[in-house]
């Protein structure tokens, strides 16, 4: 009997403590791994007395699949811009109207009314960047500003090149390399793309995500990569250089949104507004090393970011960027077929 | 029928009924946790893929057709899906080599343990199970640290002057095999040991007394007697190796798919759940064939010695 009483007391204490946590407020964010500044989260927690929990995912498809099943328990998510129309049309996002929030004025003009979320009805910018190449110039000292690093690998780099296995990124790169346009359904181009990829693959050593660590350790001497990741690699090893492929490259952005089945909508709205504050966005960029689309946030970033070649696109390449967008399902199916054939 | 016989029969019937009742909870769990999800996989394999993953409730055979046949991307002709076939062949080949290697290493190990004095066998067995204490992922990353370009082996060999530059070991089929042999070795040793423990070592002495060479003793006495252990161990290694996911993706560098990775691709970026489901069932069918093979052989072995 005594034991039962103790158990009951313990259970009551437990309930009470979770009750308290609810009173203080919580916020569950579902985001890419290694992408959220801990200092910035601490600041938000202190300012609004909200306990933030962050859970990681590694790809847009993982996040989409998990949230679509329902009952994920998350309040916020950070999809890439080419996935946002899917999230909206599938009815997964809550229309929070960040465009009417107090800090909206801070969003840089080019990001105020993007094609993927007209009028910013759902999302707030988190980070934006480029898919390009990264090369260890100790191993290869030629031109890095070309997809040729990956698809026509120079002799010095043969057997040392990695490719980040984001299907759309890799195939888009090969499409641009062959003079096509992103999401093309043109079979002549796609046939060239398939041949380019199949011919290039024997020169690759791996198809992996962990480039920051493996470029640093010398397991890879070159890779396809994102510019913020390249920046972090250069900070560890100054010989590592980011390349803007002259054949064209994809500009992407990841954007913060609130889920329709969020339990903590008010806290999530506070966080949306919080992220549009230049100081907070600057803090976040100091961590993930990407640009963030909030005007004035540069003032709150470390000095080494202001002239970083990875963040400031050189004038000669500025026109080579193409925006990331959702490919139609029939093109996606062709991409998948080429991808499977590449991996056999 | 005598009264006594009737009583015995009634008792036997009650006994059978009690056994069924007692095993009900286990049977229910198996039914719900194994048969339920399996049924979903089977049903999904006959549906149409949704545009962003998931399925649409329109029945079609295209998931199954795509397992074996593919319409050429460019000229629309139907041909054997050689991408899938070569991934299947590769997985089967790597799993077979893994099985043979674990047998070659595991057999002497099990024999060694079985021939120790009674009181120290426990300790040896205990040592075999130690790797299970650590998560598979962590053990695989440990192997990666050993064989990578700036890893343990390359660093030592370069310091000793034996290698001029790092030898590429990571991201090769050799790396996948090393990882799989290491991971699955205990699954081979344990059933082998269970068979060898029952081995009557006096038979070996008798063999030697009759002038058999050590090789003849091994081939004519030990191997036939521990055959059930060899088969059970091989099955236990072959089946999980066939569906291995973590080891090939970390040590193989993701460049060449195995079956597990191919299935994962369909549920993720490929967005073709029906094809993924059909591939999973195909994998299960291969496993079932392997198991049938086992049952037939085990019966033969049991018949001879039983």
PDB file of N, CA and C in Angstrom, chain A residues 245-336:
ATOM      1  N   UNK A 245      30.220  27.368 -60.592  1.00  0.00           N
ATOM      2  CA  UNK A 245      30.305  26.787 -61.938  1.00  0.00           C
ATOM      3  C   UNK A 245      29.810  27.761 -63.005  1.00  0.00           C
ATOM      4  N   UNK A 246      30.676  28.007 -64.005  1.00  0.00           N
ATOM      5  CA  UNK A 246      30.343  28.993 -65.032  1.00  0.00           C
ATOM      6  C   UNK A 246      29.221  28.507 -65.938  1.00  0.00           C
ATOM      7  N   UNK A 247      28.962  27.160 -65.932  1.00  0.00           N
ATOM      8  CA  UNK A 247      27.875  26.621 -66.758  1.00  0.00           C
ATOM      9  C   UNK A 247      26.508  26.946 -66.158  1.00  0.00           C
ATOM     10  N   UNK A 248      26.514  27.448 -64.924  1.00  0.00           N
ATOM     11  CA  UNK A 248      25.266  27.759 -64.230  1.00  0.00           C
ATOM     12  C   UNK A 248      25.171  26.981 -62.928  1.00  0.00           C
ATOM     13  N   UNK A 249      24.479  27.560 -61.946  1.00  0.00           N
ATOM     14  CA  UNK A 249      24.322  26.882 -60.653  1.00  0.00           C
ATOM     15  C   UNK A 249      22.970  27.247 -60.066  1.00  0.00           C
ATOM     16  N   UNK A 250      22.518  26.434 -59.121  1.00  0.00           N
ATOM     17  CA  UNK A 250      21.189  26.630 -58.548  1.00  0.00           C
ATOM     18  C   UNK A 250      21.284  27.469 -57.267  1.00  0.00           C
ATOM     19  N   UNK A 251      20.459  28.522 -57.217  1.00  0.00           N
ATOM     20  CA  UNK A 251      20.314  29.315 -55.992  1.00  0.00           C
ATOM     21  C   UNK A 251      19.142  28.747 -55.197  1.00  0.00           C
ATOM     22  N   UNK A 252      19.377  28.441 -53.935  1.00  0.00           N
ATOM     23  CA  UNK A 252      18.273  27.893 -53.126  1.00  0.00           C
ATOM     24  C   UNK A 252      18.096  28.742 -51.882  1.00  0.00           C
ATOM     25  N   UNK A 253      16.949  28.565 -51.223  1.00  0.00           N
ATOM     26  CA  UNK A 253      16.779  29.155 -49.893  1.00  0.00           C
ATOM     27  C   UNK A 253      15.955  28.193 -49.049  1.00  0.00           C
ATOM     28  N   UNK A 254      16.194  28.204 -47.756  1.00  0.00           N
ATOM     29  CA  UNK A 254      15.377  27.434 -46.822  1.00  0.00           C
ATOM     30  C   UNK A 254      14.562  28.432 -46.012  1.00  0.00           C
ATOM     31  N   UNK A 255      13.295  28.087 -45.755  1.00  0.00           N
ATOM     32  CA  UNK A 255      12.390  29.052 -45.138  1.00  0.00           C
ATOM     33  C   UNK A 255      11.613  28.444 -43.979  1.00  0.00           C
ATOM     34  N   UNK A 256      11.500  29.246 -42.924  1.00  0.00           N
ATOM     35  CA  UNK A 256      10.853  28.810 -41.690  1.00  0.00           C
ATOM     36  C   UNK A 256       9.339  28.958 -41.813  1.00  0.00           C
ATOM     37  N   UNK A 257       8.590  27.923 -41.402  1.00  0.00           N
ATOM     38  CA  UNK A 257       7.135  27.988 -41.488  1.00  0.00           C
ATOM     39  C   UNK A 257       6.511  27.277 -40.292  1.00  0.00           C
ATOM     40  N   UNK A 258       5.235  27.567 -40.051  1.00  0.00           N
ATOM     41  CA  UNK A 258       4.509  26.939 -38.943  1.00  0.00           C
ATOM     42  C   UNK A 258       3.623  25.827 -39.510  1.00  0.00           C
ATOM     43  N   UNK A 259       3.593  24.690 -38.833  1.00  0.00           N
ATOM     44  CA  UNK A 259       2.774  23.572 -39.299  1.00  0.00           C
ATOM     45  C   UNK A 259       1.311  23.784 -38.939  1.00  0.00           C
ATOM     46  N   UNK A 260       0.431  23.254 -39.792  1.00  0.00           N
ATOM     47  CA  UNK A 260      -1.002  23.410 -39.555  1.00  0.00           C
ATOM     48  C   UNK A 260      -1.420  22.745 -38.246  1.00  0.00           C
ATOM     49  N   UNK A 261      -0.799  21.592 -37.918  1.00  0.00           N
ATOM     50  CA  UNK A 261      -1.213  20.909 -36.688  1.00  0.00           C
ATOM     51  C   UNK A 261      -0.312  21.279 -35.493  1.00  0.00           C
ATOM     52  N   UNK A 262       0.316  22.461 -35.547  1.00  0.00           N
ATOM     53  CA  UNK A 262       1.173  22.898 -34.450  1.00  0.00           C
ATOM     54  C   UNK A 262       0.348  23.080 -33.173  1.00  0.00           C
ATOM     55  N   UNK A 263       0.958  22.691 -32.039  1.00  0.00           N
ATOM     56  CA  UNK A 263       0.259  22.839 -30.757  1.00  0.00           C
ATOM     57  C   UNK A 263       0.584  24.185 -30.113  1.00  0.00           C
ATOM     58  N   UNK A 264       1.700  24.799 -30.522  1.00  0.00           N
ATOM     59  CA  UNK A 264       2.143  26.033 -29.873  1.00  0.00           C
ATOM     60  C   UNK A 264       2.219  27.177 -30.885  1.00  0.00           C
ATOM     61  N   UNK A 265       1.062  27.502 -31.456  1.00  0.00           N
ATOM     62  CA  UNK A 265       1.025  28.458 -32.563  1.00  0.00           C
ATOM     63  C   UNK A 265       1.528  29.836 -32.133  1.00  0.00           C
ATOM     64  N   UNK A 266       1.134  30.292 -30.937  1.00  0.00           N
ATOM     65  CA  UNK A 266       1.526  31.643 -30.524  1.00  0.00           C
ATOM     66  C   UNK A 266       3.036  31.759 -30.383  1.00  0.00           C
ATOM     67  N   UNK A 267       3.671  30.729 -29.750  1.00  0.00           N
ATOM     68  CA  UNK A 267       5.126  30.751 -29.617  1.00  0.00           C
ATOM     69  C   UNK A 267       5.801  30.701 -30.984  1.00  0.00           C
ATOM     70  N   UNK A 268       5.221  29.913 -31.887  1.00  0.00           N
ATOM     71  CA  UNK A 268       5.790  29.796 -33.226  1.00  0.00           C
ATOM     72  C   UNK A 268       5.747  31.137 -33.943  1.00  0.00           C
ATOM     73  N   UNK A 269       4.632  31.891 -33.775  1.00  0.00           N
ATOM     74  CA  UNK A 269       4.539  33.216 -34.404  1.00  0.00           C
ATOM     75  C   UNK A 269       5.574  34.161 -33.806  1.00  0.00           C
ATOM     76  N   UNK A 270       5.773  34.063 -32.482  1.00  0.00           N
ATOM     77  CA  UNK A 270       6.812  34.878 -31.854  1.00  0.00           C
ATOM     78  C   UNK A 270       8.161  34.591 -32.490  1.00  0.00           C
ATOM     79  N   UNK A 271       8.406  33.293 -32.760  1.00  0.00           N
ATOM     80  CA  UNK A 271       9.704  32.909 -33.314  1.00  0.00           C
ATOM     81  C   UNK A 271       9.850  33.399 -34.758  1.00  0.00           C
ATOM     82  N   UNK A 272       8.760  33.372 -35.529  1.00  0.00           N
ATOM     83  CA  UNK A 272       8.811  33.900 -36.905  1.00  0.00           C
ATOM     84  C   UNK A 272       9.251  35.360 -36.880  1.00  0.00           C
ATOM     85  N   UNK A 273       8.598  36.130 -36.015  1.00  0.00           N
ATOM     86  CA  UNK A 273       8.911  37.552 -35.922  1.00  0.00           C
ATOM     87  C   UNK A 273      10.348  37.765 -35.418  1.00  0.00           C
ATOM     88  N   UNK A 274      10.748  36.928 -34.448  1.00  0.00           N
ATOM     89  CA  UNK A 274      12.093  36.969 -33.857  1.00  0.00           C
ATOM     90  C   UNK A 274      13.162  36.768 -34.928  1.00  0.00           C
ATOM     91  N   UNK A 275      12.881  35.836 -35.870  1.00  0.00           N
ATOM     92  CA  UNK A 275      13.876  35.513 -36.897  1.00  0.00           C
ATOM     93  C   UNK A 275      14.037  36.625 -37.927  1.00  0.00           C
ATOM     94  N   UNK A 276      13.068  37.544 -37.998  1.00  0.00           N
ATOM     95  CA  UNK A 276      13.188  38.641 -38.966  1.00  0.00           C
ATOM     96  C   UNK A 276      13.909  39.842 -38.358  1.00  0.00           C
ATOM     97  N   UNK A 277      14.372  39.712 -37.115  1.00  0.00           N
ATOM     98  CA  UNK A 277      15.150  40.766 -36.477  1.00  0.00           C
ATOM     99  C   UNK A 277      16.605  40.624 -36.928  1.00  0.00           C
ATOM    100  N   UNK A 278      17.212  41.701 -37.460  1.00  0.00           N
ATOM    101  CA  UNK A 278      18.569  41.586 -38.015  1.00  0.00           C
ATOM    102  C   UNK A 278      19.580  41.000 -37.024  1.00  0.00           C
ATOM    103  N   UNK A 279      19.479  41.366 -35.762  1.00  0.00           N
ATOM    104  CA  UNK A 279      20.465  40.876 -34.796  1.00  0.00           C
ATOM    105  C   UNK A 279      20.374  39.352 -34.666  1.00  0.00           C
ATOM    106  N   UNK A 280      19.137  38.838 -34.587  1.00  0.00           N
ATOM    107  CA  UNK A 280      18.958  37.392 -34.420  1.00  0.00           C
ATOM    108  C   UNK A 280      19.361  36.625 -35.671  1.00  0.00           C
ATOM    109  N   UNK A 281      18.959  37.149 -36.836  1.00  0.00           N
ATOM    110  CA  UNK A 281      19.337  36.501 -38.093  1.00  0.00           C
ATOM    111  C   UNK A 281      20.856  36.506 -38.249  1.00  0.00           C
ATOM    112  N   UNK A 282      21.506  37.609 -37.835  1.00  0.00           N
ATOM    113  CA  UNK A 282      22.960  37.700 -37.896  1.00  0.00           C
ATOM    114  C   UNK A 282      23.624  36.651 -37.015  1.00  0.00           C
ATOM    115  N   UNK A 283      23.064  36.469 -35.810  1.00  0.00           N
ATOM    116  CA  UNK A 283      23.590  35.450 -34.891  1.00  0.00           C
ATOM    117  C   UNK A 283      23.517  34.071 -35.523  1.00  0.00           C
ATOM    118  N   UNK A 284      22.385  33.792 -36.183  1.00  0.00           N
ATOM    119  CA  UNK A 284      22.188  32.482 -36.802  1.00  0.00           C
ATOM    120  C   UNK A 284      23.192  32.273 -37.943  1.00  0.00           C
ATOM    121  N   UNK A 285      23.410  33.326 -38.759  1.00  0.00           N
ATOM    122  CA  UNK A 285      24.367  33.219 -39.863  1.00  0.00           C
ATOM    123  C   UNK A 285      25.789  32.991 -39.356  1.00  0.00           C
ATOM    124  N   UNK A 286      26.123  33.588 -38.198  1.00  0.00           N
ATOM    125  CA  UNK A 286      27.461  33.388 -37.636  1.00  0.00           C
ATOM    126  C   UNK A 286      27.684  31.918 -37.345  1.00  0.00           C
ATOM    127  N   UNK A 287      26.585  31.190 -37.147  1.00  0.00           N
ATOM    128  CA  UNK A 287      26.707  29.757 -36.870  1.00  0.00           C
ATOM    129  C   UNK A 287      26.709  28.952 -38.170  1.00  0.00           C
ATOM    130  N   UNK A 288      25.647  29.099 -39.011  1.00  0.00           N
ATOM    131  CA  UNK A 288      25.564  28.204 -40.180  1.00  0.00           C
ATOM    132  C   UNK A 288      26.340  28.727 -41.378  1.00  0.00           C
ATOM    133  N   UNK A 289      26.775  29.987 -41.334  1.00  0.00           N
ATOM    134  CA  UNK A 289      27.654  30.554 -42.355  1.00  0.00           C
ATOM    135  C   UNK A 289      27.006  30.713 -43.723  1.00  0.00           C
ATOM    136  N   UNK A 290      25.680  30.881 -43.753  1.00  0.00           N
ATOM    137  CA  UNK A 290      24.999  31.223 -44.991  1.00  0.00           C
ATOM    138  C   UNK A 290      24.452  32.634 -44.851  1.00  0.00           C
ATOM    139  N   UNK A 291      24.116  33.251 -45.992  1.00  0.00           N
ATOM    140  CA  UNK A 291      23.387  34.517 -45.953  1.00  0.00           C
ATOM    141  C   UNK A 291      21.967  34.218 -45.479  1.00  0.00           C
ATOM    142  N   UNK A 292      21.221  35.260 -45.021  1.00  0.00           N
ATOM    143  CA  UNK A 292      19.919  34.973 -44.422  1.00  0.00           C
ATOM    144  C   UNK A 292      18.760  35.800 -44.968  1.00  0.00           C
ATOM    145  N   UNK A 293      19.007  36.747 -45.859  1.00  0.00           N
ATOM    146  CA  UNK A 293      17.908  37.489 -46.482  1.00  0.00           C
ATOM    147  C   UNK A 293      17.290  38.569 -45.617  1.00  0.00           C
ATOM    148  N   UNK A 294      17.890  38.870 -44.448  1.00  0.00           N
ATOM    149  CA  UNK A 294      17.385  39.938 -43.588  1.00  0.00           C
ATOM    150  C   UNK A 294      18.331  41.135 -43.723  1.00  0.00           C
ATOM    151  N   UNK A 295      17.798  42.275 -44.195  1.00  0.00           N
ATOM    152  CA  UNK A 295      18.635  43.458 -44.400  1.00  0.00           C
ATOM    153  C   UNK A 295      19.167  43.951 -43.054  1.00  0.00           C
ATOM    154  N   UNK A 296      20.435  44.319 -43.041  1.00  0.00           N
ATOM    155  CA  UNK A 296      21.022  44.861 -41.818  1.00  0.00           C
ATOM    156  C   UNK A 296      21.605  43.809 -40.900  1.00  0.00           C
ATOM    157  N   UNK A 297      21.406  42.519 -41.219  1.00  0.00           N
ATOM    158  CA  UNK A 297      21.919  41.470 -40.332  1.00  0.00           C
ATOM    159  C   UNK A 297      23.438  41.360 -40.437  1.00  0.00           C
ATOM    160  N   UNK A 298      24.017  41.884 -41.559  1.00  0.00           N
ATOM    161  CA  UNK A 298      25.476  41.815 -41.748  1.00  0.00           C
ATOM    162  C   UNK A 298      26.200  42.468 -40.586  1.00  0.00           C
ATOM    163  N   UNK A 299      25.588  43.515 -40.006  1.00  0.00           N
ATOM    164  CA  UNK A 299      26.230  44.240 -38.905  1.00  0.00           C
ATOM    165  C   UNK A 299      26.456  43.345 -37.695  1.00  0.00           C
ATOM    166  N   UNK A 300      25.711  42.251 -37.611  1.00  0.00           N
ATOM    167  CA  UNK A 300      25.827  41.375 -36.444  1.00  0.00           C
ATOM    168  C   UNK A 300      26.577  40.085 -36.752  1.00  0.00           C
ATOM    169  N   UNK A 301      27.245  40.064 -37.911  1.00  0.00           N
ATOM    170  CA  UNK A 301      28.014  38.867 -38.272  1.00  0.00           C
ATOM    171  C   UNK A 301      29.493  39.122 -38.048  1.00  0.00           C
ATOM    172  N   UNK A 302      30.283  38.050 -37.845  1.00  0.00           N
ATOM    173  CA  UNK A 302      31.727  38.235 -37.656  1.00  0.00           C
ATOM    174  C   UNK A 302      32.363  38.852 -38.900  1.00  0.00           C
ATOM    175  N   UNK A 303      33.491  39.548 -38.698  1.00  0.00           N
ATOM    176  CA  UNK A 303      34.140  40.285 -39.781  1.00  0.00           C
ATOM    177  C   UNK A 303      34.479  39.382 -40.960  1.00  0.00           C
ATOM    178  N   UNK A 304      34.853  38.107 -40.691  1.00  0.00           N
ATOM    179  CA  UNK A 304      35.297  37.240 -41.795  1.00  0.00           C
ATOM    180  C   UNK A 304      34.171  36.900 -42.775  1.00  0.00           C
ATOM    181  N   UNK A 305      32.898  37.226 -42.424  1.00  0.00           N
ATOM    182  CA  UNK A 305      31.806  36.915 -43.347  1.00  0.00           C
ATOM    183  C   UNK A 305      31.582  38.018 -44.367  1.00  0.00           C
ATOM    184  N   UNK A 306      32.044  39.244 -44.042  1.00  0.00           N
ATOM    185  CA  UNK A 306      31.698  40.381 -44.889  1.00  0.00           C
ATOM    186  C   UNK A 306      32.327  40.291 -46.264  1.00  0.00           C
ATOM    187  N   UNK A 307      33.567  39.767 -46.333  1.00  0.00           N
ATOM    188  CA  UNK A 307      34.212  39.670 -47.643  1.00  0.00           C
ATOM    189  C   UNK A 307      34.456  38.213 -48.041  1.00  0.00           C
ATOM    190  N   UNK A 308      33.734  37.295 -47.414  1.00  0.00           N
ATOM    191  CA  UNK A 308      33.951  35.880 -47.730  1.00  0.00           C
ATOM    192  C   UNK A 308      33.562  35.595 -49.180  1.00  0.00           C
ATOM    193  N   UNK A 309      34.478  34.960 -49.954  1.00  0.00           N
ATOM    194  CA  UNK A 309      34.168  34.687 -51.369  1.00  0.00           C
ATOM    195  C   UNK A 309      33.016  33.696 -51.532  1.00  0.00           C
ATOM    196  N   UNK A 310      32.709  32.945 -50.482  1.00  0.00           N
ATOM    197  CA  UNK A 310      31.611  31.977 -50.594  1.00  0.00           C
ATOM    198  C   UNK A 310      30.244  32.662 -50.504  1.00  0.00           C
ATOM    199  N   UNK A 311      30.198  33.815 -49.808  1.00  0.00           N
ATOM    200  CA  UNK A 311      28.905  34.469 -49.564  1.00  0.00           C
ATOM    201  C   UNK A 311      28.646  35.559 -50.600  1.00  0.00           C
ATOM    202  N   UNK A 312      29.700  36.280 -50.981  1.00  0.00           N
ATOM    203  CA  UNK A 312      29.544  37.381 -51.927  1.00  0.00           C
ATOM    204  C   UNK A 312      29.848  36.893 -53.339  1.00  0.00           C
ATOM    205  N   UNK A 313      28.812  36.689 -54.122  1.00  0.00           N
ATOM    206  CA  UNK A 313      28.993  36.150 -55.468  1.00  0.00           C
ATOM    207  C   UNK A 313      29.790  37.133 -56.314  1.00  0.00           C
ATOM    208  N   UNK A 314      30.911  36.707 -56.927  1.00  0.00           N
ATOM    209  CA  UNK A 314      31.677  37.609 -57.783  1.00  0.00           C
ATOM    210  C   UNK A 314      30.799  38.081 -58.953  1.00  0.00           C
ATOM    211  N   UNK A 315      31.009  39.332 -59.380  1.00  0.00           N
ATOM    212  CA  UNK A 315      30.140  39.943 -60.392  1.00  0.00           C
ATOM    213  C   UNK A 315      30.044  39.089 -61.654  1.00  0.00           C
ATOM    214  N   UNK A 316      31.176  38.488 -62.065  1.00  0.00           N
ATOM    215  CA  UNK A 316      31.168  37.742 -63.331  1.00  0.00           C
ATOM    216  C   UNK A 316      30.256  36.511 -63.281  1.00  0.00           C
ATOM    217  N   UNK A 317      29.947  36.011 -62.062  1.00  0.00           N
ATOM    218  CA  UNK A 317      29.111  34.815 -61.970  1.00  0.00           C
ATOM    219  C   UNK A 317      27.674  35.119 -61.548  1.00  0.00           C
ATOM    220  N   UNK A 318      27.420  36.388 -61.180  1.00  0.00           N
ATOM    221  CA  UNK A 318      26.116  36.721 -60.607  1.00  0.00           C
ATOM    222  C   UNK A 318      24.963  36.308 -61.513  1.00  0.00           C
ATOM    223  N   UNK A 319      25.170  36.417 -62.834  1.00  0.00           N
ATOM    224  CA  UNK A 319      24.073  36.129 -63.756  1.00  0.00           C
ATOM    225  C   UNK A 319      23.911  34.633 -64.015  1.00  0.00           C
ATOM    226  N   UNK A 320      24.815  33.810 -63.493  1.00  0.00           N
ATOM    227  CA  UNK A 320      24.785  32.376 -63.793  1.00  0.00           C
ATOM    228  C   UNK A 320      23.836  31.594 -62.881  1.00  0.00           C
ATOM    229  N   UNK A 321      23.352  32.256 -61.840  1.00  0.00           N
ATOM    230  CA  UNK A 321      22.489  31.552 -60.888  1.00  0.00           C
ATOM    231  C   UNK A 321      21.086  31.368 -61.425  1.00  0.00           C
ATOM    232  N   UNK A 322      20.498  30.199 -61.201  1.00  0.00           N
ATOM    233  CA  UNK A 322      19.089  29.999 -61.551  1.00  0.00           C
ATOM    234  C   UNK A 322      18.350  29.596 -60.277  1.00  0.00           C
ATOM    235  N   UNK A 323      17.106  30.118 -60.117  1.00  0.00           N
ATOM    236  CA  UNK A 323      16.415  29.816 -58.863  1.00  0.00           C
ATOM    237  C   UNK A 323      15.993  28.351 -58.786  1.00  0.00           C
ATOM    238  N   UNK A 324      16.062  27.812 -57.583  1.00  0.00           N
ATOM    239  CA  UNK A 324      15.597  26.460 -57.326  1.00  0.00           C
ATOM    240  C   UNK A 324      14.077  26.439 -57.393  1.00  0.00           C
ATOM    241  N   UNK A 325      13.503  25.454 -58.072  1.00  0.00           N
ATOM    242  CA  UNK A 325      12.041  25.369 -58.136  1.00  0.00           C
ATOM    243  C   UNK A 325      11.621  23.904 -58.207  1.00  0.00           C
ATOM    244  N   UNK A 326      10.337  23.661 -57.941  1.00  0.00           N
ATOM    245  CA  UNK A 326       9.819  22.298 -57.964  1.00  0.00           C
ATOM    246  C   UNK A 326       9.690  21.821 -59.398  1.00  0.00           C
ATOM    247  N   UNK A 327      10.233  20.623 -59.683  1.00  0.00           N
ATOM    248  CA  UNK A 327      10.052  20.066 -61.019  1.00  0.00           C
ATOM    249  C   UNK A 327       8.700  19.368 -61.081  1.00  0.00           C
ATOM    250  N   UNK A 328       8.038  19.374 -62.281  1.00  0.00           N
ATOM    251  CA  UNK A 328       6.770  18.650 -62.416  1.00  0.00           C
ATOM    252  C   UNK A 328       6.981  17.145 -62.192  1.00  0.00           C
ATOM    253  N   UNK A 329       5.937  16.431 -61.728  1.00  0.00           N
ATOM    254  CA  UNK A 329       6.099  15.004 -61.394  1.00  0.00           C
ATOM    255  C   UNK A 329       6.685  14.180 -62.530  1.00  0.00           C
ATOM    256  N   UNK A 330       6.309  14.465 -63.803  1.00  0.00           N
ATOM    257  CA  UNK A 330       6.820  13.613 -64.891  1.00  0.00           C
ATOM    258  C   UNK A 330       8.323  13.817 -65.088  1.00  0.00           C
ATOM    259  N   UNK A 331       8.807  15.054 -64.818  1.00  0.00           N
ATOM    260  CA  UNK A 331      10.248  15.302 -64.905  1.00  0.00           C
ATOM    261  C   UNK A 331      10.945  14.618 -63.724  1.00  0.00           C
ATOM    262  N   UNK A 332      10.305  14.709 -62.556  1.00  0.00           N
ATOM    263  CA  UNK A 332      10.852  14.069 -61.368  1.00  0.00           C
ATOM    264  C   UNK A 332      11.033  12.563 -61.614  1.00  0.00           C
ATOM    265  N   UNK A 333      10.073  11.970 -62.329  1.00  0.00           N
ATOM    266  CA  UNK A 333      10.146  10.538 -62.598  1.00  0.00           C
ATOM    267  C   UNK A 333      11.343  10.215 -63.490  1.00  0.00           C
ATOM    268  N   UNK A 334      11.590  11.079 -64.497  1.00  0.00           N
ATOM    269  CA  UNK A 334      12.754  10.889 -65.363  1.00  0.00           C
ATOM    270  C   UNK A 334      14.041  11.035 -64.559  1.00  0.00           C
ATOM    271  N   UNK A 335      14.075  12.039 -63.674  1.00  0.00           N
ATOM    272  CA  UNK A 335      15.246  12.253 -62.821  1.00  0.00           C
ATOM    273  C   UNK A 335      15.524  10.994 -62.000  1.00  0.00           C
ATOM    274  N   UNK A 336      14.445  10.424 -61.400  1.00  0.00           N
ATOM    275  CA  UNK A 336      14.626   9.233 -60.563  1.00  0.00           C
ATOM    276  C   UNK A 336      15.178   8.071 -61.367  1.00  0.00           C
TER     277      UNK A 336
END
